[in-house]
Amino acid sequence: MEVLSLTELGESFPIQKLEYKDAIQLLLQRSSLPVPDLIRTEEVDQDVIALADRLDKLPLAIVIAGAYMRETGTSISEYLDHYQKSWRNLQSYSSPERQYQNSNMLQTWLISYNEIKKRDLNAAKLILLLARFDNRDIWYELVKCGAYSTNQPVWFNSVISDSLVFKKTIKTLIEFSLIEASQRNGSYTMHPVVQDWCRHIILTEHDMKASRLDDLALEAFNRLGNLYSDQSKLREAEKIYQRALTDCKKALNPDHTSTFNSVNNLRILYYDQSNLKKAEKIYQQALTNYEKTLNPDHISTLTTVNNFGNLYRDQGKLKEAEEMYQQALAGCEKTLGPDHISTLDSVNNLGIIYRDQSKLKETEEMYQQTIAGYKKALGPDHTSTLGSVHNLRILYHDQGNLNKAEKIYQRALAGYEKTLDPDHTSTLTTVNNFRNLYHDQGKLKKAEEMYQQALAGYKKVLCSNHISTLNSIYNLGVLYHDQGKLKEEEEMYQRAVAGYEKAPSPNHHKTERAAKKLKRI
């Protein structure tokens, strides 16, 4: 067999040519024509030999040509005539200086594609969309996820309206050997050369836009990633989000909704995994793109700057976090105004970082400003309002004003349980901090109840090795120490140390702190 490489469409694919007898046998089989037991070229119809020659004895071209003849009842001689007309069409698509070295492949596809357009225009459009997915694994539910994209084409809504409609449409593509049903139930595959040809042919389709197809596919990827994430299949989710982000960079602008969603989904995923280093890398890439392509005061840039501040705070980089929050606040006030929710969010975040730096006066000013703003814009029981109330409670606690803090705790906890539910992370955070208050008031029994409630909630909603869960375990150890329960204290510190060491982003200072406590027992 002779091996050549198809490179005209972009990537290089190795293709093996068949021997004459094998090429003729495959052509006859795929065309549903009689195949003699012994093939002698001198006894074979000359049109068969001529077509095998014109197809350059390439198996993929022969399979597609044979499927066309089988499905349309076209004879070998008629197909040769189609082939000549297709050649003229192919040359009219190309620029004068460009010649296709592997035109036999392109012509074969073009003949079949034009026939599919006559039979089922939706099928012809569907194959161009399917080329945007992983050619090794395509299934109905994945394609259907593209319906969450904005402004879906009418043909797309028709095809995905029902699984039976989708199967009927894709059956046309299977009959012409452009798509294959894989061994996995309900899944389909596409030859990589066919996939690349589909990416090429869309340039000649005036009623189809590549960007629209990219948008549908990328929305499907992001939705599938979200589903995996919700099912705690974090490794699968990461692969899907990475694929979506890579395709976004190739096909869309950095400020496109799908690009922003892909970056944000990856950031959330890495944060949930406590993998803050990977999250920081993703943010840095996004921020560089936004500042370069858009401008520093664009809403996408400001949102990324604000989230970067959150990430730095989680890493304990308080100075860097403050700089990010200040930058986000200045941009939001300039672009959106002082009463906009995004501006208030930035004020609230700045208050949090001031508290972390023990700048208590500045902290109280920020919190009072955000509470007033959120109440006016969202109402007293909105989660943003309750979040600021909760933060003010922490401030009073830090100042030693425990009576004020307890009243605000009660208000925040009641609001969260009413608006959200007992196992929501915001509710659990309030419960967790409520136990700090009881601890400091010497109400150790009440504090233990709150600790246990928070720990059970974190393990249920997050996971055993999440930082919030581990922090609750450590704090429970501190409480047991104050209660003189040395056995329980030792158990908590051991669990905390083991968890901190296994976390994706090791918290060395917390590990050392828990280890020191353990040694003192």
Short mmCIF file of C-alpha atoms in Angstrom, two decimals:
data_model
loop_
_atom_site.label_atom_id
_atom_site.label_comp_id
_atom_site.label_asym_id
_atom_site.label_seq_id
_atom_site.Cartn_x
_atom_site.Cartn_y
_atom_site.Cartn_z
CA MET A 1 0.00 0.00 0.00
CA GLU A 2 1.14 3.52 -0.77
CA VAL A 3 0.90 6.00 2.11
CA LEU A 4 0.23 9.67 1.49
CA SER A 5 -0.74 12.61 3.69
CA LEU A 6 -3.84 14.77 3.28
CA THR A 7 -2.83 18.29 4.27
CA GLU A 8 -4.97 20.63 2.16
CA LEU A 9 -7.62 21.05 4.85
CA GLY A 10 -5.32 21.94 7.72
CA GLU A 11 -4.09 19.04 9.83
CA SER A 12 -2.04 16.26 8.27
CA PHE A 13 -3.72 12.84 8.12
CA PRO A 14 -1.90 9.70 6.90
CA ILE A 15 -3.97 7.86 4.26
CA GLN A 16 -3.18 4.46 2.77
CA LYS A 17 -3.99 3.78 -0.86
CA LEU A 18 -5.39 0.35 -1.70
CA GLU A 19 -4.10 -2.08 -4.27
CA TYR A 20 -6.15 -2.13 -7.50
CA LYS A 21 -7.96 -5.37 -6.70
CA ASP A 22 -8.77 -4.28 -3.15
CA ALA A 23 -10.00 -0.88 -4.36
CA ILE A 24 -12.26 -2.47 -6.98
CA GLN A 25 -13.61 -5.02 -4.48
CA LEU A 26 -14.42 -2.30 -1.92
CA LEU A 27 -16.08 -0.12 -4.58
CA LEU A 28 -18.30 -2.96 -5.77
CA GLN A 29 -19.22 -3.99 -2.22
CA ARG A 30 -20.10 -0.48 -1.09
CA SER A 31 -22.11 0.14 -4.27
CA SER A 32 -24.06 -3.10 -3.70
CA LEU A 33 -22.83 -4.43 -7.06
CA PRO A 34 -21.91 -8.10 -7.66
CA VAL A 35 -18.38 -8.96 -6.56
CA PRO A 36 -16.69 -11.81 -8.48
CA ASP A 37 -14.82 -14.46 -6.48
CA LEU A 38 -11.66 -13.66 -8.40
CA ILE A 39 -11.11 -10.10 -9.57
CA ARG A 40 -9.17 -9.77 -12.83
CA THR A 41 -8.75 -6.16 -13.97
CA GLU A 42 -9.04 -7.18 -17.62
CA GLU A 43 -12.51 -8.61 -16.92
CA VAL A 44 -13.83 -5.73 -14.81
CA ASP A 45 -16.03 -3.00 -16.31
CA GLN A 46 -13.83 -0.15 -17.49
CA ASP A 47 -16.02 2.42 -15.71
CA VAL A 48 -15.27 0.67 -12.39
CA ILE A 49 -11.54 0.81 -13.09
CA ALA A 50 -11.81 4.44 -14.19
CA LEU A 51 -13.67 5.44 -11.00
CA ALA A 52 -11.20 3.57 -8.78
CA ASP A 53 -8.46 5.51 -10.56
CA ARG A 54 -10.27 8.84 -10.17
CA LEU A 55 -10.74 8.17 -6.46
CA ASP A 56 -7.01 7.49 -6.28
CA LYS A 57 -7.73 4.10 -4.63
CA LEU A 58 -8.36 5.93 -1.31
CA PRO A 59 -10.60 3.79 0.96
CA LEU A 60 -12.49 6.67 2.59
CA ALA A 61 -13.32 8.22 -0.80
CA ILE A 62 -14.40 4.81 -2.15
CA VAL A 63 -16.66 4.15 0.87
CA ILE A 64 -18.37 7.55 0.53
CA ALA A 65 -18.77 7.20 -3.24
CA GLY A 66 -20.15 3.67 -2.85
CA ALA A 67 -22.64 4.80 -0.23
CA TYR A 68 -23.83 7.56 -2.55
CA MET A 69 -24.39 5.14 -5.45
CA ARG A 70 -26.11 2.62 -3.20
CA GLU A 71 -28.48 5.18 -1.67
CA THR A 72 -29.32 7.02 -4.91
CA GLY A 73 -29.32 4.12 -7.37
CA THR A 74 -26.66 5.89 -9.40
CA SER A 75 -24.61 3.82 -11.83
CA ILE A 76 -20.82 3.90 -12.03
CA SER A 77 -20.90 5.83 -15.31
CA GLU A 78 -23.40 8.35 -13.90
CA TYR A 79 -21.21 8.87 -10.86
CA LEU A 80 -18.22 9.54 -13.11
CA ASP A 81 -20.27 12.27 -14.79
CA HIS A 82 -21.16 13.73 -11.36
CA TYR A 83 -17.49 13.61 -10.52
CA GLN A 84 -16.56 15.74 -13.54
CA LYS A 85 -19.21 18.34 -12.65
CA SER A 86 -18.06 18.31 -9.04
CA TRP A 87 -14.51 19.05 -10.15
CA ARG A 88 -15.66 22.22 -11.90
CA ASN A 89 -17.62 23.25 -8.78
CA LEU A 90 -14.61 22.58 -6.58
CA GLN A 91 -12.37 24.75 -8.70
CA SER A 92 -14.94 27.57 -8.64
CA TYR A 93 -14.79 27.51 -4.81
CA SER A 94 -11.02 27.90 -4.72
CA SER A 95 -8.88 30.94 -5.38
CA PRO A 96 -7.01 30.97 -8.74
CA GLU A 97 -3.63 30.29 -7.17
CA ARG A 98 -4.83 27.32 -5.10
CA GLN A 99 -4.94 23.76 -6.43
CA TYR A 100 -6.07 20.77 -4.41
CA GLN A 101 -3.51 17.98 -4.39
CA ASN A 102 -6.15 15.61 -3.01
CA SER A 103 -9.10 16.83 -5.05
CA ASN A 104 -10.39 13.26 -5.43
CA MET A 105 -11.30 13.25 -1.73
CA LEU A 106 -12.88 16.68 -1.82
CA GLN A 107 -14.91 15.94 -4.94
CA THR A 108 -16.24 12.71 -3.47
CA TRP A 109 -17.48 14.49 -0.35
CA LEU A 110 -18.93 17.33 -2.36
CA ILE A 111 -21.03 14.97 -4.47
CA SER A 112 -22.44 13.26 -1.37
CA TYR A 113 -22.91 16.52 0.51
CA ASN A 114 -24.91 18.08 -2.34
CA GLU A 115 -27.15 15.02 -2.49
CA ILE A 116 -27.74 15.22 1.28
CA LYS A 117 -28.71 18.88 0.89
CA LYS A 118 -31.34 17.85 -1.67
CA ARG A 119 -32.73 15.10 0.56
CA ASP A 120 -32.60 16.74 3.97
CA LEU A 121 -31.20 20.25 4.35
CA ASN A 122 -31.22 19.91 8.14
CA ALA A 123 -28.97 16.84 7.89
CA ALA A 124 -26.49 18.80 5.76
CA LYS A 125 -26.42 21.54 8.38
CA LEU A 126 -26.22 19.05 11.25
CA ILE A 127 -23.01 17.43 9.99
CA LEU A 128 -21.30 20.82 9.95
CA LEU A 129 -22.29 21.28 13.60
CA LEU A 130 -21.19 17.77 14.59
CA ALA A 131 -17.73 18.56 13.21
CA ARG A 132 -17.40 21.05 16.09
CA PHE A 133 -17.50 18.23 18.67
CA ASP A 134 -15.09 15.45 19.59
CA ASN A 135 -15.30 13.26 16.47
CA ARG A 136 -14.85 10.10 18.57
CA ASP A 137 -17.87 10.57 20.83
CA ILE A 138 -21.01 12.43 19.75
CA TRP A 139 -24.44 11.81 21.26
CA TYR A 140 -27.88 13.38 21.23
CA GLU A 141 -27.95 14.73 24.79
CA LEU A 142 -24.62 16.51 24.26
CA VAL A 143 -25.77 18.20 21.05
CA LYS A 144 -29.08 19.10 22.69
CA CYS A 145 -27.22 21.07 25.39
CA GLY A 146 -26.52 23.66 22.69
CA ALA A 147 -30.16 24.71 23.08
CA TYR A 148 -29.08 26.83 26.07
CA SER A 149 -27.24 29.10 23.64
CA THR A 150 -28.91 32.35 22.66
CA ASN A 151 -30.59 32.77 19.25
CA GLN A 152 -30.56 29.15 18.15
CA PRO A 153 -31.23 28.60 14.43
CA VAL A 154 -34.66 27.25 13.48
CA TRP A 155 -33.16 24.14 11.87
CA PHE A 156 -31.28 23.30 15.09
CA ASN A 157 -34.38 23.55 17.26
CA SER A 158 -36.16 21.26 14.81
CA VAL A 159 -33.41 18.61 14.83
CA ILE A 160 -33.00 18.45 18.63
CA SER A 161 -36.71 18.77 19.43
CA ASP A 162 -36.92 15.02 19.93
CA SER A 163 -34.43 12.14 20.00
CA LEU A 164 -36.35 10.35 17.24
CA VAL A 165 -36.11 13.41 14.99
CA PHE A 166 -32.38 13.58 15.70
CA LYS A 167 -31.91 9.88 14.87
CA LYS A 168 -33.90 10.24 11.66
CA THR A 169 -31.79 13.21 10.60
CA ILE A 170 -28.48 11.56 11.43
CA LYS A 171 -29.59 8.35 9.65
CA THR A 172 -29.16 10.18 6.36
CA LEU A 173 -25.54 10.93 7.25
CA ILE A 174 -24.96 7.30 8.25
CA GLU A 175 -26.41 6.06 4.95
CA PHE A 176 -23.87 8.17 3.07
CA SER A 177 -21.02 6.93 5.33
CA LEU A 178 -20.22 10.41 6.64
CA ILE A 179 -21.15 9.38 10.20
CA GLU A 180 -20.92 5.98 11.88
CA ALA A 181 -22.92 4.58 14.78
CA SER A 182 -20.33 3.53 17.38
CA GLN A 183 -20.38 0.42 19.55
CA ARG A 184 -21.52 2.56 22.48
CA ASN A 185 -25.29 2.83 22.64
CA GLY A 186 -26.61 6.04 21.14
CA SER A 187 -23.17 7.41 20.27
CA TYR A 188 -21.72 8.37 16.88
CA THR A 189 -18.26 8.89 15.40
CA MET A 190 -16.87 10.88 12.48
CA HIS A 191 -13.66 10.21 10.58
CA PRO A 192 -11.14 13.01 11.37
CA VAL A 193 -10.66 13.72 7.65
CA VAL A 194 -14.43 14.11 7.20
CA GLN A 195 -14.47 16.38 10.25
CA ASP A 196 -11.78 18.60 8.78
CA TRP A 197 -13.56 18.70 5.42
CA CYS A 198 -16.73 19.90 7.20
CA ARG A 199 -14.75 22.73 8.80
CA HIS A 200 -13.54 23.65 5.30
CA ILE A 201 -16.83 23.44 3.40
CA ILE A 202 -18.65 25.84 5.73
CA LEU A 203 -16.64 28.65 4.15
CA THR A 204 -18.70 28.10 0.98
CA GLU A 205 -22.07 27.87 2.75
CA HIS A 206 -23.50 31.37 2.69
CA ASP A 207 -26.47 30.55 4.94
CA MET A 208 -24.29 29.03 7.68
CA LYS A 209 -21.94 30.90 10.00
CA ALA A 210 -19.04 29.12 11.66
CA SER A 211 -19.35 31.37 14.70
CA ARG A 212 -22.98 30.30 15.21
CA LEU A 213 -21.98 26.63 15.13
CA ASP A 214 -19.10 27.30 17.52
CA ASP A 215 -21.49 29.03 19.90
CA LEU A 216 -23.86 26.03 19.92
CA ALA A 217 -21.05 23.53 20.48
CA LEU A 218 -19.34 25.55 23.20
CA GLU A 219 -22.57 26.07 25.10
CA ALA A 220 -23.09 22.31 24.94
CA PHE A 221 -19.58 21.71 26.33
CA ASN A 222 -20.10 24.15 29.20
CA ARG A 223 -23.48 22.66 30.11
CA LEU A 224 -22.05 19.14 30.07
CA GLY A 225 -19.17 20.30 32.27
CA ASN A 226 -21.68 21.81 34.71
CA LEU A 227 -23.54 18.49 34.82
CA TYR A 228 -20.34 16.56 35.57
CA SER A 229 -19.44 19.10 38.25
CA ASP A 230 -22.87 18.79 39.88
CA GLN A 231 -22.39 15.00 39.91
CA SER A 232 -18.95 15.46 41.56
CA LYS A 233 -17.26 14.04 38.44
CA LEU A 234 -14.63 16.74 38.72
CA ARG A 235 -12.01 15.14 36.49
CA GLU A 236 -14.51 14.75 33.63
CA ALA A 237 -15.75 18.31 34.21
CA GLU A 238 -12.22 19.68 34.01
CA LYS A 239 -11.59 17.95 30.66
CA ILE A 240 -14.81 19.35 29.19
CA TYR A 241 -14.15 22.89 30.46
CA GLN A 242 -10.59 22.77 29.13
CA ARG A 243 -11.88 21.65 25.73
CA ALA A 244 -14.44 24.45 25.72
CA LEU A 245 -11.85 27.07 26.68
CA THR A 246 -9.42 25.86 24.01
CA ASP A 247 -12.13 26.02 21.34
CA CYS A 248 -13.22 29.46 22.56
CA LYS A 249 -9.70 30.80 22.13
CA LYS A 250 -9.59 29.44 18.57
CA ALA A 251 -13.04 30.43 17.40
CA LEU A 252 -14.38 33.34 19.46
CA ASN A 253 -13.38 36.68 20.93
CA PRO A 254 -12.04 36.84 24.50
CA ASP A 255 -15.11 38.83 25.56
CA HIS A 256 -17.57 36.33 24.11
CA THR A 257 -20.05 34.92 26.62
CA SER A 258 -18.91 31.34 25.98
CA THR A 259 -15.28 32.29 26.62
CA PHE A 260 -16.16 34.04 29.86
CA ASN A 261 -18.34 31.11 30.94
CA SER A 262 -15.56 28.62 30.25
CA VAL A 263 -13.03 30.60 32.28
CA ASN A 264 -15.51 31.07 35.11
CA ASN A 265 -16.49 27.40 35.14
CA LEU A 266 -12.85 26.34 35.38
CA ARG A 267 -12.24 28.86 38.15
CA ILE A 268 -15.20 27.54 40.16
CA LEU A 269 -14.10 23.96 39.58
CA TYR A 270 -10.53 24.59 40.73
CA TYR A 271 -11.80 26.57 43.71
CA ASP A 272 -14.12 23.73 44.73
CA GLN A 273 -11.13 21.41 44.50
CA SER A 274 -9.12 23.89 46.63
CA ASN A 275 -6.65 23.93 43.73
CA LEU A 276 -5.90 27.64 44.02
CA LYS A 277 -2.70 27.59 41.98
CA LYS A 278 -4.51 26.36 38.87
CA ALA A 279 -7.30 28.85 39.52
CA GLU A 280 -4.76 31.69 39.70
CA LYS A 281 -3.23 30.64 36.39
CA ILE A 282 -6.64 30.64 34.68
CA TYR A 283 -7.46 34.09 36.07
CA GLN A 284 -4.14 35.54 34.98
CA GLN A 285 -4.70 34.33 31.41
CA ALA A 286 -8.21 35.75 31.36
CA LEU A 287 -7.22 39.11 32.85
CA THR A 288 -4.36 39.54 30.38
CA ASN A 289 -6.72 38.84 27.47
CA TYR A 290 -9.41 41.21 28.71
CA GLU A 291 -7.04 44.09 29.38
CA LYS A 292 -5.43 43.61 25.98
CA THR A 293 -8.57 43.08 23.90
CA LEU A 294 -11.10 45.20 25.78
CA ASN A 295 -10.12 47.89 28.29
CA PRO A 296 -9.47 48.11 32.05
CA ASP A 297 -12.98 49.47 32.77
CA HIS A 298 -14.93 46.90 30.75
CA ILE A 299 -17.36 44.89 32.90
CA SER A 300 -15.71 41.56 31.98
CA THR A 301 -12.32 42.95 33.02
CA LEU A 302 -13.67 44.35 36.28
CA THR A 303 -15.45 41.09 37.15
CA THR A 304 -12.22 39.18 36.61
CA VAL A 305 -10.26 41.71 38.71
CA ASN A 306 -12.78 41.34 41.53
CA ASN A 307 -12.67 37.54 41.40
CA PHE A 308 -8.88 37.69 41.32
CA GLY A 309 -9.12 39.59 44.60
CA ASN A 310 -11.24 36.76 46.04
CA LEU A 311 -8.62 34.25 44.96
CA TYR A 312 -5.75 36.22 46.49
CA ARG A 313 -7.69 36.50 49.75
CA ASP A 314 -8.24 32.73 49.83
CA GLN A 315 -4.48 32.32 49.35
CA GLY A 316 -3.76 34.72 52.21
CA LYS A 317 -2.24 37.33 49.87
CA LEU A 318 -4.04 40.23 51.54
CA LYS A 319 -2.04 43.08 50.02
CA GLU A 320 -2.59 41.79 46.49
CA ALA A 321 -6.26 41.18 47.25
CA GLU A 322 -6.72 44.77 48.49
CA GLU A 323 -5.12 46.14 45.32
CA MET A 324 -7.49 44.08 43.17
CA TYR A 325 -10.57 45.17 45.14
CA GLN A 326 -9.52 48.84 44.96
CA GLN A 327 -9.05 48.52 41.20
CA ALA A 328 -12.43 46.82 40.77
CA LEU A 329 -14.20 49.44 42.94
CA ALA A 330 -12.71 52.39 41.07
CA GLY A 331 -13.68 50.84 37.73
CA CYS A 332 -17.23 50.00 38.82
CA GLU A 333 -17.86 53.48 40.23
CA LYS A 334 -16.63 55.00 36.98
CA THR A 335 -18.47 52.65 34.61
CA LEU A 336 -21.61 51.67 36.54
CA GLY A 337 -22.11 54.28 39.26
CA PRO A 338 -21.95 54.09 43.09
CA ASP A 339 -25.35 52.39 43.58
CA HIS A 340 -24.87 49.54 41.12
CA ILE A 341 -24.83 46.03 42.62
CA SER A 342 -21.37 45.31 41.20
CA THR A 343 -20.07 48.48 42.85
CA LEU A 344 -21.62 47.47 46.18
CA ASP A 345 -20.08 44.01 45.84
CA SER A 346 -16.67 45.63 45.45
CA VAL A 347 -17.27 47.82 48.53
CA ASN A 348 -18.28 44.72 50.50
CA ASN A 349 -15.19 42.80 49.40
CA LEU A 350 -12.99 45.73 50.35
CA GLY A 351 -14.58 45.70 53.81
CA ILE A 352 -13.74 42.01 54.16
CA ILE A 353 -10.09 42.53 53.26
CA TYR A 354 -9.87 45.50 55.68
CA ARG A 355 -11.18 43.21 58.42
CA ASP A 356 -8.57 40.59 57.56
CA GLN A 357 -5.94 43.33 57.95
CA SER A 358 -7.45 44.50 61.27
CA LYS A 359 -8.40 47.91 59.82
CA LEU A 360 -11.59 47.90 61.86
CA LYS A 361 -12.69 51.51 61.35
CA GLU A 362 -12.44 51.23 57.56
CA THR A 363 -14.17 47.86 57.74
CA GLU A 364 -17.22 49.21 59.56
CA GLU A 365 -17.54 52.08 57.06
CA MET A 366 -17.54 49.65 54.13
CA TYR A 367 -20.08 47.30 55.75
CA GLN A 368 -22.50 50.06 56.72
CA GLN A 369 -22.30 51.41 53.17
CA THR A 370 -23.03 48.03 51.59
CA ILE A 371 -25.89 47.17 53.98
CA ALA A 372 -27.62 50.46 53.16
CA GLY A 373 -27.04 49.96 49.43
CA TYR A 374 -28.22 46.34 49.33
CA LYS A 375 -31.32 47.10 51.42
CA LYS A 376 -32.29 49.85 49.02
CA ALA A 377 -31.63 47.85 45.87
CA LEU A 378 -32.48 44.28 46.88
CA GLY A 379 -34.44 44.26 50.15
CA PRO A 380 -33.56 43.24 53.74
CA ASP A 381 -33.73 39.44 53.22
CA HIS A 382 -31.67 39.22 50.06
CA THR A 383 -28.56 37.06 50.39
CA SER A 384 -26.28 39.99 49.55
CA THR A 385 -27.87 42.09 52.31
CA LEU A 386 -27.62 39.19 54.75
CA GLY A 387 -24.00 38.65 53.77
CA SER A 388 -23.13 42.22 54.70
CA VAL A 389 -25.09 41.93 57.96
CA HIS A 390 -23.16 38.76 58.70
CA ASN A 391 -19.87 40.52 58.01
CA LEU A 392 -20.80 43.36 60.35
CA ARG A 393 -21.47 40.75 63.02
CA ILE A 394 -17.95 39.38 62.59
CA LEU A 395 -16.58 42.90 62.97
CA TYR A 396 -18.45 43.46 66.26
CA HIS A 397 -17.20 40.08 67.42
CA ASP A 398 -13.61 41.04 66.64
CA GLN A 399 -14.12 44.29 68.56
CA GLY A 400 -15.35 42.35 71.60
CA ASN A 401 -18.88 43.75 71.32
CA LEU A 402 -20.47 40.32 71.81
CA ASN A 403 -24.01 41.43 72.61
CA LYS A 404 -24.29 43.41 69.37
CA ALA A 405 -22.68 40.53 67.51
CA GLU A 406 -25.16 37.95 68.87
CA LYS A 407 -28.19 40.02 67.82
CA ILE A 408 -26.83 40.38 64.30
CA TYR A 409 -25.96 36.65 64.19
CA GLN A 410 -29.55 35.77 64.98
CA ARG A 411 -30.81 38.10 62.26
CA ALA A 412 -28.39 36.74 59.65
CA LEU A 413 -29.02 33.07 60.48
CA ALA A 414 -32.81 33.49 60.43
CA GLY A 415 -32.56 35.28 57.08
CA TYR A 416 -30.40 32.56 55.49
CA GLU A 417 -32.58 29.72 56.74
CA LYS A 418 -35.64 31.53 55.39
CA THR A 419 -34.17 32.50 52.02
CA LEU A 420 -31.86 29.52 51.38
CA ASP A 421 -31.81 26.27 53.40
CA PRO A 422 -29.98 24.88 56.46
CA ASP A 423 -27.30 23.14 54.35
CA HIS A 424 -26.46 26.07 52.09
CA THR A 425 -22.83 27.17 52.41
CA SER A 426 -23.85 30.69 53.45
CA THR A 427 -26.04 29.29 56.22
CA LEU A 428 -23.25 26.94 57.30
CA THR A 429 -20.75 29.80 57.39
CA THR A 430 -23.08 31.72 59.71
CA VAL A 431 -23.55 28.64 61.91
CA ASN A 432 -19.79 28.12 61.97
CA ASN A 433 -19.17 31.70 63.05
CA PHE A 434 -22.02 31.60 65.57
CA ARG A 435 -20.14 28.86 67.42
CA ASN A 436 -17.11 31.22 67.62
CA LEU A 437 -19.31 33.73 69.41
CA TYR A 438 -20.64 31.13 71.87
CA HIS A 439 -17.08 29.90 72.38
CA ASP A 440 -15.87 33.38 73.26
CA GLN A 441 -18.88 33.88 75.57
CA GLY A 442 -17.95 30.68 77.40
CA LYS A 443 -21.12 28.92 76.23
CA LEU A 444 -19.18 25.79 75.28
CA LYS A 445 -22.11 23.38 75.02
CA LYS A 446 -23.94 25.67 72.58
CA ALA A 447 -20.67 26.22 70.73
CA GLU A 448 -20.19 22.45 70.32
CA GLU A 449 -23.70 22.06 68.91
CA MET A 450 -22.97 24.76 66.34
CA TYR A 451 -19.58 23.19 65.46
CA GLN A 452 -21.16 19.78 64.89
CA GLN A 453 -23.95 21.29 62.78
CA ALA A 454 -21.47 23.19 60.60
CA LEU A 455 -19.15 20.18 60.21
CA ALA A 456 -21.98 17.83 59.19
CA GLY A 457 -23.22 20.38 56.67
CA TYR A 458 -19.80 20.98 55.10
CA LYS A 459 -19.15 17.23 54.74
CA LYS A 460 -22.54 16.81 53.07
CA VAL A 461 -22.39 19.79 50.71
CA LEU A 462 -18.66 20.00 50.00
CA CYS A 463 -16.35 17.06 50.79
CA SER A 464 -14.25 15.68 53.65
CA ASN A 465 -11.04 17.30 52.37
CA HIS A 466 -12.46 20.72 51.53
CA ILE A 467 -10.74 23.56 53.40
CA SER A 468 -13.99 24.67 55.07
CA THR A 469 -14.58 21.13 56.36
CA LEU A 470 -11.00 20.82 57.62
CA ASN A 471 -11.17 24.21 59.33
CA SER A 472 -14.32 23.08 61.16
CA ILE A 473 -12.55 19.90 62.27
CA TYR A 474 -9.60 21.94 63.56
CA ASN A 475 -11.88 24.39 65.40
CA LEU A 476 -13.76 21.52 66.99
CA GLY A 477 -10.40 20.30 68.30
CA VAL A 478 -9.82 23.73 69.88
CA LEU A 479 -13.22 23.54 71.57
CA TYR A 480 -12.56 20.04 72.90
CA HIS A 481 -9.29 21.33 74.35
CA ASP A 482 -11.15 24.05 76.24
CA GLN A 483 -13.63 21.43 77.47
CA GLY A 484 -10.81 19.16 78.61
CA LYS A 485 -11.85 16.37 76.22
CA LEU A 486 -8.29 15.33 75.32
CA LYS A 487 -9.17 12.14 73.43
CA GLU A 488 -11.64 13.93 71.17
CA GLU A 489 -9.20 16.85 70.78
CA GLU A 490 -6.43 14.52 69.60
CA GLU A 491 -8.74 12.83 67.09
CA MET A 492 -9.80 16.18 65.56
CA TYR A 493 -6.22 17.46 65.18
CA GLN A 494 -5.12 14.18 63.57
CA ARG A 495 -7.95 14.41 61.04
CA ALA A 496 -7.16 18.06 60.35
CA VAL A 497 -3.43 17.40 59.74
CA ALA A 498 -4.17 14.46 57.41
CA GLY A 499 -6.71 16.50 55.46
CA TYR A 500 -4.54 19.61 55.09
CA GLU A 501 -1.68 17.48 53.75
CA LYS A 502 -3.92 15.82 51.13
CA ALA A 503 -5.54 19.05 49.90
CA PRO A 504 -4.70 19.92 46.21
CA SER A 505 -3.17 23.22 47.38
CA PRO A 506 -1.46 22.26 50.68
CA ASN A 507 -2.11 24.73 53.50
CA HIS A 508 1.31 24.49 55.12
CA HIS A 509 0.69 27.05 57.85
CA LYS A 510 -2.58 25.38 58.84
CA THR A 511 -0.93 21.95 58.75
CA GLU A 512 1.88 23.18 61.01
CA ARG A 513 -0.59 24.87 63.34
CA ALA A 514 -2.64 21.67 63.76
CA ALA A 515 0.53 19.55 64.12
CA LYS A 516 1.81 21.80 66.93
CA LYS A 517 -1.51 21.49 68.74
CA LEU A 518 -1.26 17.72 68.37
CA LYS A 519 2.23 17.59 69.90
CA ARG A 520 1.10 19.51 72.97
CA ILE A 521 -1.50 16.94 73.94
#
